[in-house]
Amino acid sequence: MGKKIKQIAIYGKGGIGKSTTTSNLSAALAEMGLKVMQFGCDPKSDSTNTLRKGKFIPTVLDTLREQSAVKARDVIYEGFSGIYCVEAGGPAPGVGCAGRGIITAVELFKQQRVFQELDLDVVIFDVLGDVVCGGFAVPIREGIAEHVFTVSSSDFMSIYASNNLFKGIIKYSNAGGALLGGVIANSMGPPYSREIIDDFVAKTGTAVMEYIPRSISVTQSELQGKTTIEALPQSAQAEIYRSLARKIAAHQTSKAPAPLEVSALREWAGLWADRLLALEQGKVSEGDAI
Ligand SMILES: Nc1ncnc2c1ncn2[C@@H]1O[C@H](COP(=O)(O)OP(=O)(O)OP(=O)(O)O)[C@@H](O)[C@H]1O
Ligand SMILES: [Mg+2]
């Protein structure tokens, strides 16, 4: 009984654009008429503020500290276009496991069957890092999220974080964990960024969901405390987020990625470094096959 709720998790290196991309994705899905919850899993609790005019919301952990019995509804706040916003929160920096907020919040929501009660279509977990510790693995480990997407630029550290996430997915997949939906390529623009990401996904048996350019419209919107979908709905950037949302809404089958061993990944990065250097020194010219 009841419809199937699409539960997805977005991972990626720190500062790569997870929350920006997730919030625009939520906004675009809500525009399509879907009931969406965005679940921030970062102790910084800054996932959902561009859905709420730049305002931060009390976290699940903060609320639990203040009152012993918390109803899930007490920690859900309405954002742009009726999006349900939640921030799991975390301990004070340096105290305890940063993943504790996710574990606690997910447990609370499960017990109270919140996703079903709200009749949600999509739940998006915006998760910090690359499965660094137990708590952050929860969305992919416990059969909560079904599909994982990673946000990556063409920078090596970001690709490295995605490759680590792929390893995490493989580790949990046998036990019924989430599988990979694909890579969201963010901040595209520098020469060869698209080729580098394309090469990485080809080598790891995955696919790019969308290429999102680096755009000043994202900065302008953020400074207004809004997503680009809300602040600049007619912009080309908003259209790209809508395209991503349509693909994710239609996405059915995720699969196990094929992560590279660290030595192979370094070798791969070294080959790209050589190619880009040769290009810069004019040994090959733009447009040549490299
Ligand atoms: N496509 C883009 N064009 C321009 N700026 C962008 C783009 N994507 C993200 N940014 C900017 O990069 C910064 C970091 O983005 P964001 O907070 O979404 O990253 P994050 O991965 O969620 O970071 P954290 O790991 O700290 O949670 C923000 O200032 C955001 O506006
Ligand atoms: Mg974030």
Short mmCIF file of C-alpha atoms and ligand atoms in Angstrom, two decimals:
data_model
loop_
_atom_site.label_atom_id
_atom_site.label_comp_id
_atom_site.label_asym_id
_atom_site.label_seq_id
_atom_site.Cartn_x
_atom_site.Cartn_y
_atom_site.Cartn_z
CA MET A 1 0.00 0.00 0.00
CA GLY A 2 1.10 3.58 -0.59
CA LYS A 3 3.34 4.95 -3.25
CA LYS A 4 7.04 4.38 -3.36
CA ILE A 5 9.04 7.24 -1.90
CA LYS A 6 12.18 8.03 -3.85
CA GLN A 7 14.98 8.41 -1.34
CA ILE A 8 18.29 9.70 -2.57
CA ALA A 9 21.56 10.77 -1.00
CA ILE A 10 23.97 13.37 -2.33
CA TYR A 11 27.63 13.03 -1.36
CA GLY A 12 30.83 14.81 -2.38
CA LYS A 13 33.95 16.56 -1.17
CA GLY A 14 33.55 19.47 1.24
CA GLY A 15 32.64 22.75 -0.43
CA ILE A 16 32.06 21.18 -3.84
CA GLY A 17 28.45 22.40 -4.14
CA LYS A 18 26.34 19.63 -2.55
CA SER A 19 23.97 21.92 -0.65
CA THR A 20 23.65 24.39 -3.53
CA THR A 21 22.92 21.63 -6.01
CA THR A 22 20.62 19.77 -3.60
CA SER A 23 18.58 22.88 -2.79
CA ASN A 24 18.16 23.76 -6.46
CA LEU A 25 17.23 20.16 -7.17
CA SER A 26 14.63 20.19 -4.37
CA ALA A 27 13.25 23.49 -5.64
CA ALA A 28 13.02 22.21 -9.22
CA LEU A 29 11.34 18.96 -8.09
CA ALA A 30 8.83 20.96 -6.02
CA GLU A 31 8.11 23.12 -9.07
CA MET A 32 7.25 19.90 -10.89
CA GLY A 33 4.54 19.34 -8.27
CA LEU A 34 6.37 16.73 -6.20
CA LYS A 35 6.32 16.63 -2.40
CA VAL A 36 9.94 16.97 -1.37
CA MET A 37 11.88 16.77 1.88
CA GLN A 38 15.48 17.99 2.08
CA PHE A 39 17.33 16.41 4.94
CA GLY A 40 20.58 18.18 5.80
CA CYS A 41 23.07 15.75 7.35
CA ASP A 42 25.93 18.16 7.97
CA PRO A 43 26.72 19.29 11.55
CA LYS A 44 27.06 22.83 10.12
CA SER A 45 23.30 22.60 9.49
CA ASP A 46 23.48 24.89 6.46
CA SER A 47 21.88 22.63 3.88
CA THR A 48 18.43 24.17 3.68
CA ASN A 49 18.93 27.89 4.30
CA THR A 50 18.60 28.95 0.64
CA LEU A 51 15.17 27.30 0.70
CA ARG A 52 14.25 29.54 3.66
CA LYS A 53 15.40 33.03 2.63
CA GLY A 54 18.80 32.50 4.23
CA LYS A 55 17.36 31.58 7.63
CA PHE A 56 18.77 28.68 9.61
CA ILE A 57 16.47 26.22 11.37
CA PRO A 58 16.87 24.51 14.76
CA THR A 59 18.39 21.08 14.29
CA VAL A 60 17.02 17.74 15.43
CA LEU A 61 19.89 17.34 17.92
CA ASP A 62 19.44 20.86 19.33
CA THR A 63 15.72 20.27 19.78
CA LEU A 64 16.37 16.94 21.49
CA ARG A 65 18.75 18.67 23.89
CA GLU A 66 16.01 21.11 24.88
CA GLN A 67 13.05 18.78 25.19
CA SER A 68 13.11 15.09 26.00
CA ALA A 69 10.22 13.98 23.79
CA VAL A 70 10.45 15.36 20.28
CA LYS A 71 7.73 14.93 17.71
CA ALA A 72 9.20 14.72 14.23
CA ARG A 73 6.87 17.51 13.17
CA ASP A 74 8.63 19.85 15.63
CA VAL A 75 11.82 19.68 13.60
CA ILE A 76 10.34 20.00 10.10
CA TYR A 77 10.17 23.53 8.68
CA GLU A 78 8.51 24.71 5.52
CA GLY A 79 10.69 26.11 2.75
CA PHE A 80 10.31 27.35 -0.82
CA SER A 81 7.32 25.87 -2.63
CA GLY A 82 6.29 23.76 0.37
CA ILE A 83 9.55 21.84 0.64
CA TYR A 84 9.95 20.15 4.03
CA CYS A 85 13.31 21.20 5.49
CA VAL A 86 15.16 19.26 8.19
CA GLU A 87 18.66 19.68 9.63
CA ALA A 88 19.99 16.72 11.60
CA GLY A 89 22.65 18.83 13.32
CA GLY A 90 25.69 17.61 15.20
CA PRO A 91 27.67 17.84 18.41
CA ALA A 92 29.72 20.90 19.33
CA PRO A 93 32.92 20.84 17.23
CA GLY A 94 35.47 18.46 18.69
CA VAL A 95 32.94 16.68 20.91
CA GLY A 96 31.67 13.26 19.94
CA CYS A 97 30.88 11.70 16.59
CA ALA A 98 29.76 14.17 13.97
CA GLY A 99 27.55 11.50 12.43
CA ARG A 100 25.45 11.23 15.60
CA GLY A 101 22.92 13.77 14.29
CA ILE A 102 22.07 11.67 11.27
CA ILE A 103 21.73 8.47 13.25
CA THR A 104 19.42 10.14 15.78
CA ALA A 105 17.32 12.04 13.25
CA VAL A 106 16.85 9.07 10.92
CA GLU A 107 15.83 6.87 13.86
CA LEU A 108 13.29 9.44 15.07
CA PHE A 109 11.75 9.78 11.62
CA LYS A 110 11.64 6.02 11.11
CA GLN A 111 9.88 5.41 14.43
CA GLN A 112 7.28 8.04 13.67
CA ARG A 113 6.86 6.97 10.02
CA VAL A 114 7.24 10.57 8.98
CA PHE A 115 7.94 10.03 5.29
CA GLN A 116 4.79 7.96 4.87
CA GLU A 117 2.62 10.27 7.00
CA LEU A 118 3.65 13.28 4.94
CA ASP A 119 3.00 11.32 1.75
CA LEU A 120 6.36 12.41 0.32
CA ASP A 121 7.47 11.74 -3.26
CA VAL A 122 11.17 12.45 -2.76
CA VAL A 123 13.52 12.66 0.22
CA ILE A 124 17.00 14.03 -0.45
CA PHE A 125 19.78 13.54 2.12
CA ASP A 126 22.52 16.15 1.73
CA VAL A 127 25.47 14.37 3.33
CA LEU A 128 28.89 15.63 4.28
CA GLY A 129 32.06 14.11 2.91
CA ASP A 130 32.75 10.72 1.48
CA VAL A 131 31.48 8.16 4.03
CA VAL A 132 34.20 9.11 6.49
CA CYS A 133 32.59 7.56 9.55
CA GLY A 134 29.64 5.48 10.67
CA GLY A 135 27.04 8.22 10.89
CA PHE A 136 27.64 9.57 7.42
CA ALA A 137 27.29 6.13 5.94
CA VAL A 138 23.82 5.73 7.45
CA PRO A 139 21.82 6.89 4.41
CA ILE A 140 23.53 4.38 2.14
CA ARG A 141 24.03 1.62 4.68
CA GLU A 142 20.68 1.08 6.29
CA GLY A 143 18.50 0.68 3.27
CA ILE A 144 17.29 4.26 3.73
CA ALA A 145 18.38 5.89 0.51
CA GLU A 146 18.17 3.77 -2.59
CA HIS A 147 20.06 5.98 -5.02
CA VAL A 148 23.29 7.86 -4.41
CA PHE A 149 24.58 10.75 -6.47
CA THR A 150 27.95 12.35 -6.03
CA VAL A 151 28.73 15.97 -6.80
CA SER A 152 32.18 16.38 -8.31
CA SER A 153 34.17 18.97 -10.17
CA SER A 154 37.11 18.00 -12.35
CA ASP A 155 39.57 18.72 -9.51
CA PHE A 156 41.52 15.71 -8.37
CA MET A 157 40.53 15.93 -4.69
CA SER A 158 36.89 16.01 -5.62
CA ILE A 159 37.27 13.03 -7.94
CA TYR A 160 39.24 11.27 -5.20
CA ALA A 161 36.33 11.83 -2.76
CA SER A 162 33.87 10.44 -5.31
CA ASN A 163 36.06 7.40 -5.84
CA ASN A 164 36.10 6.87 -2.04
CA LEU A 165 32.34 7.09 -1.97
CA PHE A 166 32.20 4.42 -4.69
CA LYS A 167 34.27 2.19 -2.41
CA GLY A 168 31.81 2.83 0.42
CA ILE A 169 28.92 1.91 -1.84
CA ILE A 170 30.57 -1.36 -2.84
CA LYS A 171 31.21 -2.16 0.82
CA TYR A 172 27.56 -1.85 1.79
CA SER A 173 25.88 -2.94 -1.43
CA ASN A 174 25.98 -6.66 -0.64
CA ALA A 175 24.04 -5.96 2.53
CA GLY A 176 21.29 -4.19 0.62
CA GLY A 177 22.79 -0.68 0.71
CA ALA A 178 22.22 2.02 -1.88
CA LEU A 179 23.68 1.93 -5.35
CA LEU A 180 25.06 4.72 -7.49
CA GLY A 181 22.75 6.78 -9.66
CA GLY A 182 25.52 8.86 -11.19
CA VAL A 183 27.82 11.84 -10.96
CA ILE A 184 26.59 15.43 -10.95
CA ALA A 185 29.42 17.39 -12.57
CA ASN A 186 29.53 20.79 -10.90
CA SER A 187 31.49 23.97 -11.59
CA MET A 188 32.14 23.04 -15.16
CA GLY A 189 34.00 25.68 -17.11
CA PRO A 190 37.76 25.32 -16.91
CA PRO A 191 39.27 23.88 -20.10
CA TYR A 192 38.89 20.12 -20.29
CA SER A 193 36.78 19.86 -17.11
CA ARG A 194 34.12 17.97 -19.05
CA GLU A 195 36.65 15.62 -20.67
CA ILE A 196 38.25 14.84 -17.30
CA ILE A 197 34.92 13.99 -15.66
CA ASP A 198 33.81 12.00 -18.71
CA ASP A 199 37.02 10.00 -18.57
CA PHE A 200 36.61 9.33 -14.83
CA VAL A 201 33.02 8.10 -15.16
CA ALA A 202 33.98 5.90 -18.12
CA LYS A 203 36.80 4.34 -16.07
CA THR A 204 34.52 3.68 -13.09
CA GLY A 205 31.49 2.36 -14.96
CA THR A 206 29.21 5.25 -14.05
CA ALA A 207 27.59 8.16 -15.87
CA VAL A 208 27.24 11.93 -15.63
CA MET A 209 23.69 12.99 -14.71
CA GLU A 210 24.16 16.65 -15.61
CA TYR A 211 26.95 19.15 -16.32
CA ILE A 212 26.38 22.23 -14.17
CA PRO A 213 28.43 25.26 -15.15
CA ARG A 214 30.12 27.52 -12.63
CA SER A 215 27.89 30.56 -12.77
CA ILE A 216 27.71 33.97 -11.15
CA SER A 217 23.93 33.49 -10.99
CA VAL A 218 24.48 30.92 -8.22
CA THR A 219 26.47 33.45 -6.18
CA GLN A 220 23.91 36.20 -6.78
CA SER A 221 21.09 33.93 -5.63
CA GLU A 222 23.00 32.71 -2.59
CA LEU A 223 23.64 36.29 -1.50
CA GLN A 224 19.87 36.83 -1.53
CA GLY A 225 19.43 33.68 0.57
CA LYS A 226 17.71 31.89 -2.29
CA THR A 227 18.19 29.09 -4.75
CA THR A 228 18.73 30.05 -8.38
CA ILE A 229 15.37 28.46 -9.15
CA GLU A 230 13.72 31.00 -6.84
CA ALA A 231 15.91 34.06 -7.42
CA LEU A 232 16.52 33.77 -11.16
CA PRO A 233 13.86 31.40 -12.48
CA GLN A 234 14.34 32.45 -16.12
CA SER A 235 18.13 31.98 -16.10
CA ALA A 236 19.98 29.37 -18.12
CA GLN A 237 21.37 28.02 -14.82
CA ALA A 238 17.85 27.45 -13.43
CA GLU A 239 17.01 25.55 -16.61
CA ILE A 240 20.02 23.28 -16.04
CA TYR A 241 18.87 22.51 -12.49
CA ARG A 242 15.41 21.71 -13.90
CA SER A 243 16.97 19.36 -16.42
CA LEU A 244 18.83 17.59 -13.58
CA ALA A 245 15.56 17.36 -11.60
CA ARG A 246 13.71 15.78 -14.53
CA LYS A 247 16.46 13.18 -14.94
CA ILE A 248 16.52 12.38 -11.22
CA ALA A 249 12.72 12.17 -11.03
CA ALA A 250 12.77 9.69 -13.92
CA HIS A 251 15.82 7.79 -12.64
CA GLN A 252 15.03 4.16 -11.89
CA THR A 253 18.00 1.88 -11.82
CA SER A 254 21.21 2.54 -9.96
CA LYS A 255 24.20 0.24 -10.14
CA ALA A 256 27.41 -0.66 -8.39
CA PRO A 257 30.30 1.54 -9.53
CA ALA A 258 33.80 0.20 -10.22
CA PRO A 259 36.12 2.37 -8.07
CA LEU A 260 39.77 2.65 -9.02
CA GLU A 261 42.55 1.54 -6.69
CA VAL A 262 44.37 4.55 -5.25
CA SER A 263 47.51 3.79 -7.28
CA ALA A 264 45.49 3.56 -10.51
CA LEU A 265 43.68 6.78 -9.65
CA ARG A 266 46.98 8.60 -9.09
CA GLU A 267 48.36 7.25 -12.34
CA TRP A 268 45.23 8.39 -14.14
CA ALA A 269 45.53 11.87 -12.60
CA GLY A 270 49.22 11.96 -13.60
CA LEU A 271 48.33 11.25 -17.23
CA TRP A 272 45.87 14.12 -17.20
CA ALA A 273 48.43 16.40 -15.59
CA ASP A 274 50.87 15.59 -18.42
CA ARG A 275 48.23 16.24 -21.05
CA LEU A 276 47.20 19.57 -19.57
CA LEU A 277 50.83 20.64 -19.23
CA ALA A 278 51.54 19.74 -22.85
CA LEU A 279 48.53 21.80 -23.84
CA GLU A 280 49.68 24.77 -21.79
CA GLN A 281 53.17 24.62 -23.26
CA GLY A 282 51.74 24.52 -26.74
CA LYS A 283 53.06 21.03 -27.52
CA VAL A 284 49.54 20.08 -28.57
CA SER A 285 46.89 22.55 -29.59
CA GLU A 286 43.32 22.85 -28.43
CA GLY A 287 41.04 20.62 -30.44
CA ASP A 288 43.71 17.93 -30.94
CA ALA A 289 42.77 14.59 -29.54
CA ILE A 290 44.39 14.37 -26.14
N1 LIG B 1 27.71 25.90 -10.08
C1 LIG B 1 28.15 26.82 -9.24
N2 LIG B 1 28.48 28.07 -9.69
C2 LIG B 1 28.95 29.01 -8.83
N3 LIG B 1 29.11 28.83 -7.51
C3 LIG B 1 28.79 27.61 -7.01
C4 LIG B 1 28.31 26.55 -7.83
N4 LIG B 1 28.07 25.47 -7.04
C5 LIG B 1 28.41 25.85 -5.79
N5 LIG B 1 28.85 27.12 -5.75
C6 LIG B 1 29.30 27.88 -4.58
O1 LIG B 1 30.28 27.14 -3.88
C7 LIG B 1 30.16 27.35 -2.47
C8 LIG B 1 30.07 26.01 -1.75
O2 LIG B 1 28.84 25.40 -2.11
P1 LIG B 1 28.02 24.48 -1.11
O3 LIG B 1 27.87 25.11 0.22
O4 LIG B 1 26.79 24.07 -1.84
O5 LIG B 1 29.02 23.26 -1.00
P2 LIG B 1 28.90 21.97 -0.08
O6 LIG B 1 29.50 20.85 -0.85
O7 LIG B 1 27.52 21.81 0.41
O8 LIG B 1 29.86 22.39 1.11
P3 LIG B 1 30.00 21.68 2.55
O9 LIG B 1 30.87 20.50 2.32
O10 LIG B 1 30.66 22.76 3.37
O11 LIG B 1 28.62 21.32 3.00
C9 LIG B 1 28.93 28.23 -2.26
O12 LIG B 1 29.34 29.55 -2.02
C10 LIG B 1 28.18 28.11 -3.58
O13 LIG B 1 27.47 29.28 -3.90
MG MG B 2 26.79 21.63 2.38
#
